[in-house]
Coordinates of C-alpha atoms in Angstrom, one line a residue:
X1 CA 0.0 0.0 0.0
X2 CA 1.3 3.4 -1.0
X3 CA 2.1 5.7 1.6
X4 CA -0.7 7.6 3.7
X5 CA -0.8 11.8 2.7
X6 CA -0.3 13.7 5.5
X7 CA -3.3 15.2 6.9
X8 CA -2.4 18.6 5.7
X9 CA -1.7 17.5 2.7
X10 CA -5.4 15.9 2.6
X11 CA -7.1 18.7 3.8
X12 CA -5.6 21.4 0.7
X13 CA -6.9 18.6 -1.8
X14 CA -10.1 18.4 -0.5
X15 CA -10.5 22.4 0.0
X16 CA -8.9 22.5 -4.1
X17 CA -11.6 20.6 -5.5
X18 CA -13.9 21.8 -3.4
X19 CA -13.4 25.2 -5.1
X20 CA -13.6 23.4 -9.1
X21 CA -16.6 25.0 -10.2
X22 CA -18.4 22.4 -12.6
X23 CA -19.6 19.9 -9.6
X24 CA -22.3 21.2 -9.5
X25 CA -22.4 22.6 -5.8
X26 CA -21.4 19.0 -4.4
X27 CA -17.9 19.1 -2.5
X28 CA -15.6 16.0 -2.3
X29 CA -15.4 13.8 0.6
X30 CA -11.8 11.9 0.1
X31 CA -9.3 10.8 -2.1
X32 CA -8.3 7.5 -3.8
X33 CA -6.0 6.0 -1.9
X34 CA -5.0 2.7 -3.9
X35 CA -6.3 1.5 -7.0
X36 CA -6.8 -2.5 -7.4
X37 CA -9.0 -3.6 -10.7
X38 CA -12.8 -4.3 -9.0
X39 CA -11.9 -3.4 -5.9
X40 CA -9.8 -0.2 -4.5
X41 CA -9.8 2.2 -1.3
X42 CA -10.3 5.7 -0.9
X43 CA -10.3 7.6 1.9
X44 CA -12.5 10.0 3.6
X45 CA -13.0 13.0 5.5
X46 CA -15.1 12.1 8.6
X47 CA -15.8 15.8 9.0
X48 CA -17.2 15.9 4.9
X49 CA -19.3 12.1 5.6
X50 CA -20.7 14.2 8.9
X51 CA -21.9 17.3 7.4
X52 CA -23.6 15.4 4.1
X53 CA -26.1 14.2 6.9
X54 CA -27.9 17.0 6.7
X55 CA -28.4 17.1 3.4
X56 CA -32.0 17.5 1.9
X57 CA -31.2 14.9 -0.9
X58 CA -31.4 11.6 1.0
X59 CA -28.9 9.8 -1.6
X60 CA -26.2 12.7 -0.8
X61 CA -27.2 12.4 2.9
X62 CA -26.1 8.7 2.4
X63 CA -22.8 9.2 0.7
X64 CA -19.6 7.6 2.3
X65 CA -21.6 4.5 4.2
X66 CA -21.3 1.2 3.7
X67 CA -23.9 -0.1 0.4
X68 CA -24.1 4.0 -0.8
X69 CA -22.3 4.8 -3.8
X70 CA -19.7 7.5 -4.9
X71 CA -18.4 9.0 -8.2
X72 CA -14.9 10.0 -8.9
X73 CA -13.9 12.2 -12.3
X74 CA -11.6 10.3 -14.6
X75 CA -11.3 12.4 -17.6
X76 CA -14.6 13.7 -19.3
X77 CA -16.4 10.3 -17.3
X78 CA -17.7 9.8 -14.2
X79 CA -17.2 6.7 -12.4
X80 CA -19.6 4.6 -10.0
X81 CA -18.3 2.7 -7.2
X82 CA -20.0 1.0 -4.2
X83 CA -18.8 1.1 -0.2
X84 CA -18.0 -2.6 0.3
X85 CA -16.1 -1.7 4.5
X86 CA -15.6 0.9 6.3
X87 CA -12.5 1.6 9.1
X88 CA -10.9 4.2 11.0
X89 CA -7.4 4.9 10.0
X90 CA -6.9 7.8 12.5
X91 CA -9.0 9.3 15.7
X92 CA -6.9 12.2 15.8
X93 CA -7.4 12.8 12.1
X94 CA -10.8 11.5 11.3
X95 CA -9.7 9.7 8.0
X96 CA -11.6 6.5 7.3
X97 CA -10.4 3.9 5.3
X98 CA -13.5 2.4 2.8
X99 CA -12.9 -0.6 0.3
X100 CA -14.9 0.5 -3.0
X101 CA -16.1 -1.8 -5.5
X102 CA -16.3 -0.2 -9.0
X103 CA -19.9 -0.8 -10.6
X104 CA -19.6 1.6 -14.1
X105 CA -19.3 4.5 -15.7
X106 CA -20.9 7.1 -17.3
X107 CA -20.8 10.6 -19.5
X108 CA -20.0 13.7 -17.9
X109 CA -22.0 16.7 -18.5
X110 CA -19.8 19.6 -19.1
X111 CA -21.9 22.6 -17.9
X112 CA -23.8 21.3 -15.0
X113 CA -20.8 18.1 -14.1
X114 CA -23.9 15.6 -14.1
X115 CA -23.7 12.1 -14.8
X116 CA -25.6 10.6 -18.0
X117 CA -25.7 7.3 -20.5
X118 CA -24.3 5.2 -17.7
X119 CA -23.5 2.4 -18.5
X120 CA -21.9 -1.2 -16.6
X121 CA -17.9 -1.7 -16.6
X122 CA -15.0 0.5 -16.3
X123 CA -12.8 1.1 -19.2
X124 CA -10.3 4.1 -17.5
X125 CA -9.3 3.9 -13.4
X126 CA -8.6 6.9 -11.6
X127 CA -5.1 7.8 -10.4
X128 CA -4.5 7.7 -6.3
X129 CA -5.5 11.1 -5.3
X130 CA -8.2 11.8 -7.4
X131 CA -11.3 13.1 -5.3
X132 CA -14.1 11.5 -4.8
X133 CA -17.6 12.8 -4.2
X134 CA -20.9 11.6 -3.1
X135 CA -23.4 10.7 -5.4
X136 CA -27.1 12.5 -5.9
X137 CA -30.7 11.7 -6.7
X138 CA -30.4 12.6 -10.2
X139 CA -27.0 11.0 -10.6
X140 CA -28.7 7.6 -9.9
X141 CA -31.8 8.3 -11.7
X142 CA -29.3 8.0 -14.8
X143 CA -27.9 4.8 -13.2
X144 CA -30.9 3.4 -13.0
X145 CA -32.9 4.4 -16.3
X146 CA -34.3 1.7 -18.0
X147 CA -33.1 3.0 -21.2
X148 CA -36.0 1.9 -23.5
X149 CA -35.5 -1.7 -22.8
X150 CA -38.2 -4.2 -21.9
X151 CA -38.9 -4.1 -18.5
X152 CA -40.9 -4.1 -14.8
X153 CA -40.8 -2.0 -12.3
X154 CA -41.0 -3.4 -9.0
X155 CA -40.5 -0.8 -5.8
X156 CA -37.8 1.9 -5.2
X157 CA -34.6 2.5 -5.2
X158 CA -33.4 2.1 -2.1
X159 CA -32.7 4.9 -0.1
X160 CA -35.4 7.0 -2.5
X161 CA -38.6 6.9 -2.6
X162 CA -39.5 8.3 -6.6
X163 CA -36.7 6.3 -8.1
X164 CA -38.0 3.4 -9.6
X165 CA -36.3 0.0 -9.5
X166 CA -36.6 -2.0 -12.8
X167 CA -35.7 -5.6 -13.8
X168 CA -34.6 -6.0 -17.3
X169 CA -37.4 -8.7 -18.7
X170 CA -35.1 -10.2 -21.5
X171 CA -31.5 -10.5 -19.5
X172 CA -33.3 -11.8 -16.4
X173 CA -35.5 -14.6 -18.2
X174 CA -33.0 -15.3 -21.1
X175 CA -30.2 -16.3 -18.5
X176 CA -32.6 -17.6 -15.4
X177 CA -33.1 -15.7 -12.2
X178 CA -33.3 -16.6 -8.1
X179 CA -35.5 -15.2 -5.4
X180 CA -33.7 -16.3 -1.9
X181 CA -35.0 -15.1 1.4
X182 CA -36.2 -16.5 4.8
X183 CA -39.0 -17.0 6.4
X184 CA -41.6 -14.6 7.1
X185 CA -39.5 -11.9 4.7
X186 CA -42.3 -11.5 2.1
X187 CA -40.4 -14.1 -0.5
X188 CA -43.9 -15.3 -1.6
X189 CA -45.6 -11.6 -1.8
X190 CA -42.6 -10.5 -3.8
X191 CA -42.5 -13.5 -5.7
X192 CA -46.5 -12.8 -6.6
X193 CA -45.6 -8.9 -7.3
X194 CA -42.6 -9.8 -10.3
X195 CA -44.7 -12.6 -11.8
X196 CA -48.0 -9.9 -12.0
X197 CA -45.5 -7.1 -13.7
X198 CA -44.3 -10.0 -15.8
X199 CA -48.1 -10.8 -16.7
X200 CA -48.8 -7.4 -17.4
X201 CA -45.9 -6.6 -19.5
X202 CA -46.7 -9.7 -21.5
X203 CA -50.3 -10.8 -21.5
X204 CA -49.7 -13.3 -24.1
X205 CA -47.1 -14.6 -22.1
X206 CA -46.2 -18.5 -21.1
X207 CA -45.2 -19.2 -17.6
X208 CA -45.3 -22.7 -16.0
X209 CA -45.4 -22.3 -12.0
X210 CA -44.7 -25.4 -9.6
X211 CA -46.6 -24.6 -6.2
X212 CA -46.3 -26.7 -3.1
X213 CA -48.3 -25.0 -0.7
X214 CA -51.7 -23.8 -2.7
X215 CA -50.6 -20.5 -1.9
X216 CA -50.4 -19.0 -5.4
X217 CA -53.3 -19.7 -6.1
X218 CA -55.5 -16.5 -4.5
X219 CA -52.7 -14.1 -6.1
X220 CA -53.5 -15.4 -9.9
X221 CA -57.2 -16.2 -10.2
X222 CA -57.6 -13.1 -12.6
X223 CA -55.0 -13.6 -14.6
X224 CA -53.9 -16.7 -14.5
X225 CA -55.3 -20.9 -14.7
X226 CA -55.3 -22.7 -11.7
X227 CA -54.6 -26.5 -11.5
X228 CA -54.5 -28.8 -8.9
X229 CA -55.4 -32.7 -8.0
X230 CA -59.5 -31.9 -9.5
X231 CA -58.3 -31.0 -13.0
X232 CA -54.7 -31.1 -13.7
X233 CA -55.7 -34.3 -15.7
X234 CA -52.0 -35.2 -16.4
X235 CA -51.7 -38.5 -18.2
X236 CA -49.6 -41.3 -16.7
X237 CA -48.0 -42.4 -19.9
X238 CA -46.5 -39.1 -20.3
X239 CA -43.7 -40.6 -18.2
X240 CA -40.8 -41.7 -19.2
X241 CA -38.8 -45.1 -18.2
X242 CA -37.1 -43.6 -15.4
X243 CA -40.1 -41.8 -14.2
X244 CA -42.1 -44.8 -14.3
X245 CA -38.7 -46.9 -12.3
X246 CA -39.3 -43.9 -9.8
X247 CA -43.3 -44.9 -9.4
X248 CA -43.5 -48.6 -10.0
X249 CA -40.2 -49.6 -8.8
X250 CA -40.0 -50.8 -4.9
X251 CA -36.7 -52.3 -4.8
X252 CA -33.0 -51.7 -4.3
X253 CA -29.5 -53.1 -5.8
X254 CA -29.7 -56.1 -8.0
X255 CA -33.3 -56.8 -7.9
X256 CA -34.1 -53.1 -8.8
X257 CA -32.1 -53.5 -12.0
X258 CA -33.8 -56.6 -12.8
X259 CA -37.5 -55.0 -12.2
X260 CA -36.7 -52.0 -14.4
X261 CA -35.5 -54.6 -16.8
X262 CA -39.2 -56.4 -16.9
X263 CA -41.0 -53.1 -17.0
X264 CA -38.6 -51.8 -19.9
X265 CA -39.6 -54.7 -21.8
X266 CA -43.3 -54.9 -21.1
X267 CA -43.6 -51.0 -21.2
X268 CA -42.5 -51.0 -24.9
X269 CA -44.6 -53.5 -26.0
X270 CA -47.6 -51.8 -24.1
X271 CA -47.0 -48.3 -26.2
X272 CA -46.3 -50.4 -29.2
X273 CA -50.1 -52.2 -29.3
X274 CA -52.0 -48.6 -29.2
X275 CA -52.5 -46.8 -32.1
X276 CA -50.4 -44.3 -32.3
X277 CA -47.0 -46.4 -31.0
X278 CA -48.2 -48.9 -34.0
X279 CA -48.1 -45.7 -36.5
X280 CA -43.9 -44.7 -35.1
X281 CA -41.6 -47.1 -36.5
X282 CA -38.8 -46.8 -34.2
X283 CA -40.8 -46.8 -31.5
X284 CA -38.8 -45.8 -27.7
X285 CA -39.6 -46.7 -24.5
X286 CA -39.4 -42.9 -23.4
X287 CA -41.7 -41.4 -26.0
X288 CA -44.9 -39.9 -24.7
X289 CA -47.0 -42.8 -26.9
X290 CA -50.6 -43.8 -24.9
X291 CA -51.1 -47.0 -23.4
X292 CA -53.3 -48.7 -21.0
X293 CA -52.2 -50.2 -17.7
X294 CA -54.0 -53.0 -18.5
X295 CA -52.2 -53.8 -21.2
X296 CA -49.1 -53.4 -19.1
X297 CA -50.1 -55.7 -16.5
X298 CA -51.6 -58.1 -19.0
X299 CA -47.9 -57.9 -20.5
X300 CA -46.2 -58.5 -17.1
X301 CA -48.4 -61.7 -16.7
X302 CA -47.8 -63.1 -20.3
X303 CA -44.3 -62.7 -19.3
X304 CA -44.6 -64.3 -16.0
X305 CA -46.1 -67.4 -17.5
X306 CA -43.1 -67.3 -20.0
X307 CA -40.9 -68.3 -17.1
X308 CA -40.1 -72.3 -16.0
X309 CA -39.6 -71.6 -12.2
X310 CA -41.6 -70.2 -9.7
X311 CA -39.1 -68.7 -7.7
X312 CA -38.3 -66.0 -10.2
X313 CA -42.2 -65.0 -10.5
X314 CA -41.3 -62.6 -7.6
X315 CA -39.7 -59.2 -9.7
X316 CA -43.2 -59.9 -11.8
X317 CA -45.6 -60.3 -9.2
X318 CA -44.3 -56.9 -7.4
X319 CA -44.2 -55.3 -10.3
X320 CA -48.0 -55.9 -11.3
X321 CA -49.1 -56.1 -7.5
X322 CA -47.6 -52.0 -7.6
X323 CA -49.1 -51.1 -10.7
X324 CA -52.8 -52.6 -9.4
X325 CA -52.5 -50.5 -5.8
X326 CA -51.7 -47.4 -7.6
X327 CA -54.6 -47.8 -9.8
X328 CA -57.1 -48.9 -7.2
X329 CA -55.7 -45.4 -4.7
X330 CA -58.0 -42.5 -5.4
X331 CA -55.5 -40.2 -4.2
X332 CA -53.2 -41.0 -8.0
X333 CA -56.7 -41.0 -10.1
X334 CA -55.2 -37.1 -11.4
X335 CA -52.7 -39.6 -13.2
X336 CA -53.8 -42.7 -13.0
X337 CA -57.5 -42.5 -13.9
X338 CA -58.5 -44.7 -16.9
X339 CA -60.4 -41.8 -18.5
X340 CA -57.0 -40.7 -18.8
X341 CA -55.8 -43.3 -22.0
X342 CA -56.9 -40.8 -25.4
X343 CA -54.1 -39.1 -27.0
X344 CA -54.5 -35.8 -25.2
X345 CA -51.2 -34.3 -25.2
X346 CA -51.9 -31.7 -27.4
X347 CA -53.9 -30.6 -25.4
X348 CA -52.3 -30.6 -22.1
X349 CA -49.3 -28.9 -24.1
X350 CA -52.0 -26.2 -24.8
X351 CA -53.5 -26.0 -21.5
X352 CA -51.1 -26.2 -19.1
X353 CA -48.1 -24.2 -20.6
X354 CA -50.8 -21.5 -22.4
X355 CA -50.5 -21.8 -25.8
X356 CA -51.9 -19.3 -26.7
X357 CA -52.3 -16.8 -23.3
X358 CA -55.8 -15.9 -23.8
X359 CA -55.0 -13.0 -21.4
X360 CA -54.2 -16.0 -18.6
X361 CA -50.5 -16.0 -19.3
X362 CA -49.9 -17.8 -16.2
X363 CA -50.4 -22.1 -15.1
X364 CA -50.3 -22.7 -11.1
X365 CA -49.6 -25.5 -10.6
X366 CA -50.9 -26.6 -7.0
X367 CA -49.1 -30.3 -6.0
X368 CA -50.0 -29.8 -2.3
X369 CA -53.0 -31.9 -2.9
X370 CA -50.2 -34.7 -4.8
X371 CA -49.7 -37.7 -2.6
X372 CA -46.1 -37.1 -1.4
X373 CA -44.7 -40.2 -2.9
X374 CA -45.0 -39.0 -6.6
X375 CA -44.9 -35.1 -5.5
X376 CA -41.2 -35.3 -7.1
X377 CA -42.1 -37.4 -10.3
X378 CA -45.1 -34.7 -11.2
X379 CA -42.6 -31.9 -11.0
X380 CA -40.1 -33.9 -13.3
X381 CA -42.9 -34.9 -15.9
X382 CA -44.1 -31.1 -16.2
X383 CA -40.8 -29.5 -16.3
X384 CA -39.1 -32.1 -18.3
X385 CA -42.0 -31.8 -20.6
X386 CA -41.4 -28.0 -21.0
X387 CA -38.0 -28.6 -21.9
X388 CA -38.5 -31.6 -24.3
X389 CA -41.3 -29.2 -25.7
X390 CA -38.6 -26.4 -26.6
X391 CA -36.1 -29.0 -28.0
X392 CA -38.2 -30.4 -30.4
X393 CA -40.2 -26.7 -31.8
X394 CA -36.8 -25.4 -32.6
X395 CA -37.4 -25.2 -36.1
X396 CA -41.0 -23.9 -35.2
X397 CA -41.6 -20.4 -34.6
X398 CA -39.9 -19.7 -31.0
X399 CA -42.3 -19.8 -27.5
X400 CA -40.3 -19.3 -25.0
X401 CA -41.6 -20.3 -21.3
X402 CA -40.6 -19.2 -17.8
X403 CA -40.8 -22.1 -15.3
X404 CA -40.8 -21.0 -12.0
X405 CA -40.2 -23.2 -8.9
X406 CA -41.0 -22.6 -5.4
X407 CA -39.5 -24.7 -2.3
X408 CA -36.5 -25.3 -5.4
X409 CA -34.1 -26.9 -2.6
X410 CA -37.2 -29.7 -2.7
X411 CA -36.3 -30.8 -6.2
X412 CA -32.5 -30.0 -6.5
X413 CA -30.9 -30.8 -3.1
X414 CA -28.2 -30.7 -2.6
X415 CA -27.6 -33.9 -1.9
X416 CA -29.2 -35.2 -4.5
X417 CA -29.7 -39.5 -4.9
X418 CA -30.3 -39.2 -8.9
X419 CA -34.0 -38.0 -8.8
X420 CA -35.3 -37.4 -12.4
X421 CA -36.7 -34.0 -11.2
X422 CA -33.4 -33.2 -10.0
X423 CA -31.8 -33.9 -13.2
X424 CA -34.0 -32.6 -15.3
X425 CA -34.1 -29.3 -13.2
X426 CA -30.6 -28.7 -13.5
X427 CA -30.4 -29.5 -17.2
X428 CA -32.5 -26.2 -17.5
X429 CA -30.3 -24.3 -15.4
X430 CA -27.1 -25.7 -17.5
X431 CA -29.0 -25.9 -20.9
X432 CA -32.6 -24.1 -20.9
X433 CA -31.7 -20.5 -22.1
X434 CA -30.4 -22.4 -25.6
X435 CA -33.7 -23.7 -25.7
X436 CA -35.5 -20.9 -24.7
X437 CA -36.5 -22.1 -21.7
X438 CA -36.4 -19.8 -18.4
X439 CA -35.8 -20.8 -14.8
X440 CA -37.0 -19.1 -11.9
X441 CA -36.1 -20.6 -8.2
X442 CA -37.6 -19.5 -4.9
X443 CA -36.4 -20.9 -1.9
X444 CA -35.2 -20.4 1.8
X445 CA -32.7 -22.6 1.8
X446 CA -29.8 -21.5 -0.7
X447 CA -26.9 -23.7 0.7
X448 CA -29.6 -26.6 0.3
X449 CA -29.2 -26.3 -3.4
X450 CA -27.1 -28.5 -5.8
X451 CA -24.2 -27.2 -6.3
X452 CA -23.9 -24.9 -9.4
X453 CA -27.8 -24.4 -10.1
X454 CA -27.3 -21.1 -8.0
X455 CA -24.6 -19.8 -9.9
X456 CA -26.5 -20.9 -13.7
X457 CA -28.8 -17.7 -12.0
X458 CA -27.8 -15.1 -14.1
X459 CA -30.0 -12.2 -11.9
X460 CA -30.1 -13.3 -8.0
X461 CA -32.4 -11.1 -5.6
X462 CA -31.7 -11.7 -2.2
X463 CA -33.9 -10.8 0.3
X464 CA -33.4 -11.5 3.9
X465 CA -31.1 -14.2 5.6
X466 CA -30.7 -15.2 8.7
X467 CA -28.8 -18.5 8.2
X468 CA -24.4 -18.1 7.9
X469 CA -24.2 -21.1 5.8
X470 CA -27.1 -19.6 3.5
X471 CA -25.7 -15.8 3.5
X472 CA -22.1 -17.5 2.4
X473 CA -23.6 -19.3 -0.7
X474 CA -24.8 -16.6 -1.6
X475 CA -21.8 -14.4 -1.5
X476 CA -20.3 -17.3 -3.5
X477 CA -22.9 -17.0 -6.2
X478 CA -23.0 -13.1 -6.5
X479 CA -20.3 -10.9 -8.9
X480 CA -17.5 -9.5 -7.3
X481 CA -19.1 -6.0 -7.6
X482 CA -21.9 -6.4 -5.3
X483 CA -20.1 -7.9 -2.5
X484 CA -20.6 -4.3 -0.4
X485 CA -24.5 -5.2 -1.1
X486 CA -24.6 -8.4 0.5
X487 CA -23.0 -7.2 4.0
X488 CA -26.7 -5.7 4.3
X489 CA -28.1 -8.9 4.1
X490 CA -28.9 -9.7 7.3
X491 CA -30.1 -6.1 8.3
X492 CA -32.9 -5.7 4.9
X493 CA -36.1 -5.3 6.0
X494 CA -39.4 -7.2 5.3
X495 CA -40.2 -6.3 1.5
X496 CA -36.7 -5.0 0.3
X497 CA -33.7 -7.4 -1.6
X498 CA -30.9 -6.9 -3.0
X499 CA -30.6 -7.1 -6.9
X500 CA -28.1 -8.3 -9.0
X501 CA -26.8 -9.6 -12.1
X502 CA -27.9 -9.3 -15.9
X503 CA -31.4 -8.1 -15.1
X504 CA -30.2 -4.6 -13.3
X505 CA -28.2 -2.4 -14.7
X506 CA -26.1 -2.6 -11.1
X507 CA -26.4 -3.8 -8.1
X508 CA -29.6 -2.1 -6.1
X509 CA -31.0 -2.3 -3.1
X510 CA -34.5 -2.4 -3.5
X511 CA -38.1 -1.9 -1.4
X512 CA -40.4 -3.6 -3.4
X513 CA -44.3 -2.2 -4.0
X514 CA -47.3 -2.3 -1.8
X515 CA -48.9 -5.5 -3.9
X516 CA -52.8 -5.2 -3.9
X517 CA -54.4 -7.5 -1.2
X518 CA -56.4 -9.5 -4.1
X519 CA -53.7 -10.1 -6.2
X520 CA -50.9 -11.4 -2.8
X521 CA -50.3 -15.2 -2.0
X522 CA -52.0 -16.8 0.8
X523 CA -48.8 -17.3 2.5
X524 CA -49.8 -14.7 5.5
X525 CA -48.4 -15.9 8.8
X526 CA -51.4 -17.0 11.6
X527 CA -51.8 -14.0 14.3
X528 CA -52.1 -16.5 17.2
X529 CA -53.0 -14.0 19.8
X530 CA -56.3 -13.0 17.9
X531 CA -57.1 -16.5 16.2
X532 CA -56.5 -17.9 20.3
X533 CA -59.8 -15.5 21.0
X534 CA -61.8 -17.1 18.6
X535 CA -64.0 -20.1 19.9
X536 CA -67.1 -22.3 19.4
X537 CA -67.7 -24.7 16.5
X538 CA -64.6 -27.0 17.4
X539 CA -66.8 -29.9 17.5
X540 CA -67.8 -28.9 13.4
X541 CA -64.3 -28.2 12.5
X542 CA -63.4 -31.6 13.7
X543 CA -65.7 -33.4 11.8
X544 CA -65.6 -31.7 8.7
X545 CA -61.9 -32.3 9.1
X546 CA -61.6 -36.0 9.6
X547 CA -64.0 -36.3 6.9
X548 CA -61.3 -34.8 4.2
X549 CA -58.7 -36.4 6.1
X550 CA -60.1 -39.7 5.7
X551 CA -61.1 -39.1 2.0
X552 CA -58.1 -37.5 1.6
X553 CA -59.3 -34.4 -0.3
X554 CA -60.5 -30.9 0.2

């Protein structure tokens, strides 16, 4: 590190540009200290950080602490960097160290000194010495103009309250994005409050929603088409063979591989018998070809009867004595009914991933009601089938589709034991945007993730974390540039994030919009002291209950 300036020597370069008259009224607060690529130090006045307190533009007031920005001059340019750390060099002096992560650059304007056409990299550094100044309002309303580009607004610039905060639509789809954040944060309000701009920006739109929890569902009833258990009507042969392994399958080891062996076999030969397999002449166990499960059972038996000793009967019997429970349990009939066997595809395609948008350009998909067991092979059929969907249009005129998973580290854990929907999900991380197919994750639990989805996230908005091991993955995942940003993790507010990646033009920290009460999740925590006031009707509630419990349905 070069050597420190004495502090008279500080003091008659601040009090020289202080007097440089196109800075538009603004004086300079420190120096550059060292310059270091990304990351560099600078140090300021604590007297000149004290007196901007009182400054009627809340941005200025700001300057000098740690997630504000600064400018410096280089040249007819501006520069942008961000506070990473802050530290006293000297209590007799009042210098303070700060570690400054450089975010872009932009025009200066020659009569007034004001920053315009900002734009993301640096292509000149500063020289230690050069002054540095705080930033204003109307320098980061150039920062953050949208600049004609597709986009949504979402809440404010954080710490204004008129600058608006927008997500660039075709950088954060085209390269996936991630929505992290605790509990009890707002993750699911915000979540609601993107996906409506989305909507609105794009009515004939096509976004694919997996929802756990039925909470999604109140948020998108205007705009959006709501499936669940009563008329989700996805067909079972729509698998395929390593989704039906994952459903039919009981076993372990050795006998496993010889039960996947028998259902390869007699699954083939089911989708070959029906019409449309009989019409494909190089006919696969995986394609999406309809078939009845009695013909696959019927299969299973003729095969059975095909062997000499009984002992070797078992990896048939539990293969056909699976296939019959599934079929007889009410709880699969979503999948498994046998009104379910016409070649509907087409129209599920068209239903399900809205094609066209009809105004609805969003599907919730509600799996709460899903019988655990097959919760994961659902999610792998439907996003697999997006994906499959976007490989095989490619010469077709393009539809891209946003698929957007909440409770993510449930389908890609990170310690993942070869799930399909974990392979299939991180295939669209790796491979989607090719494709033209977007990912969005939600989730609470970032370190749960398999490694390297997180970082496939091109735009990540991090909202509240309380977790270490969470915070740290995320610091992991995030550009070098916003590392200031994310030492304000733990202190955001309900309703604010911070934003980063392709879909902002830097990193912001944001408080997101009020989001109409119709049009939020139902995700609201229980208020126990006023719901523990409520009584009378227990013995009602308890029926009614057990009833649905013991039908198992709503």
């Amino acid at each position: 590190m070069s050597e420190m300036p004495t502090q008279q020597a500080f003091e008659q370069a601040i009090a020289a540009a202080a007097s440089t008259p196109s800075l538009a009224g603004l004086e300079p607060i420190g120096l550059v200290m060292e310059i270091a690529g990304s990351s560099s130090q600078v140090i300021f006045d604590s007297a000149a950080i004290a007196a901007l307190s009182s400054h009627s533009d809340p941005v200025v007031a700001a300057g000098g602490q740690v997630g504000g920005q600064i400018k410096v001059r280089v040249g007819p340019s501006w520069l942008i960097a961000n506070v990473r750390s802050l530290r006293m060099e000297d209590l007799n002096t009042g210098r303070i160290i700060a570690s400054i992560d450089f975010l872009g650059e932009g025009s200066e304007e020659k009569l007034t000194g004001k920053l315009y056409q900002f734009r993301r990299g640096v292509t000149r550094y500063p020289s230690p010495g050069a002054e540095v100044y705080p930033i204003s309002t109307a320098d980061l309303r150039q920062v953050y103009a949208a600049e004609g580009r597709a986009h949504v607004e979402i809440g404010s610039v954080y710490p204004t309250t008129d600058i608006r905060a927008a997500l660039y639509v075709d950088a954060m789809l085209g390269k996936h994005f991630a929505l992290l954040g605790s509990t009890g944060t707002g993750k699911s309000t915000s979540a609601a409050l993107i996906l409506h701009r989305i909507c609105e920006l794009a009515p004939q739109g096509h976004v694919v929603m997996i929802d756990p929890h039925g909470e999604y569902a109140a948020a998108f009833r205007a705009n959006g088409a709501i499936y669940d258990v009563s008329n989700l009507q996805m067909p079972y042969w729509l698998m395929n063979f390593e989704e039906h392994c994952e459903v039919f399958l009981t076993t372990e080891g050795a006998e496993r591989q010889v039960d996947a062996d028998i259902l390869a076999k007699c699954l083939l030969a089911a989708r070959a018998k029906s019409r449309v397999g009989s019409e494909i002449p190089k006919l696969t166990v995986d394609a999406p070809v309809p078939y009845l499960l009695s013909d696959l059972t019927n299969l299973i038996q003729l095969e059975m009867g095909k062997m000499d000793k009984a002992s070797n009967t078992a990896p048939y019997l539990r293969l056909k004595a699976k296939i019959d429970e599934i079929r007889a349990d009410p709880r699969y009939s979503f999948m498994f009914s046998g009104m379910l066997v016409a070649d509907t595809m087409g129209d599920f395609i068209r239903r399900v991933f809205r094609l066209p948008g009809d105004g609805r350009p969003i599907s919730i998909i509600d799996v709460s009601g899903v019988p655990n067991e097959i919760t994961s092979v659902v999610v792998a059929v439907l996003s697999r089938m997006v994906f499959d969907f976007a490989i095989w249009s490619r010469n077709e005129p393009q539809r891209p589709i946003l698929l957007v998973c909440e409770e993510a580290h449930r389908y890609i854990p990170r310690n993942d034991d070869g799930s399909s929907v974990g392979r299939i999900l991180s295939r669209i991380a790796k491979e989607g945007r090719k494709y033209g197919v977007s990912l969005g994750l939600i989730t609470q639990r970032p370190s749960d993730l398999a490694e390297g989805v997180l970082s496939q996230c091109g735009t990540i908005i991090a909202m509240r974390l309380n977790n270490d091991r969470d915070q740290a993955f995320v610091r992991a995942a995030m550009p070098e540039g916003a590392r200031g940003f994310l030492d304000s993790i733990p202190a955001l507010r309900n309703q604010e994030c911070i934003i980063c990646g392709e879909g902002v033009a830097i990193p912001i920290r944001v408080a997101f919009d009020r989001l109409e009460e119709i049009k939020r999740p139902a995700s609201a925590d229980p208020i126990f002291s006023q719901l523990w006031r409520d009584v009378g009707q227990e013995e009602d509630i308890i029926q009614r209950t057990i009833q649905k419990w013991r039908a198992q349905g709503r």
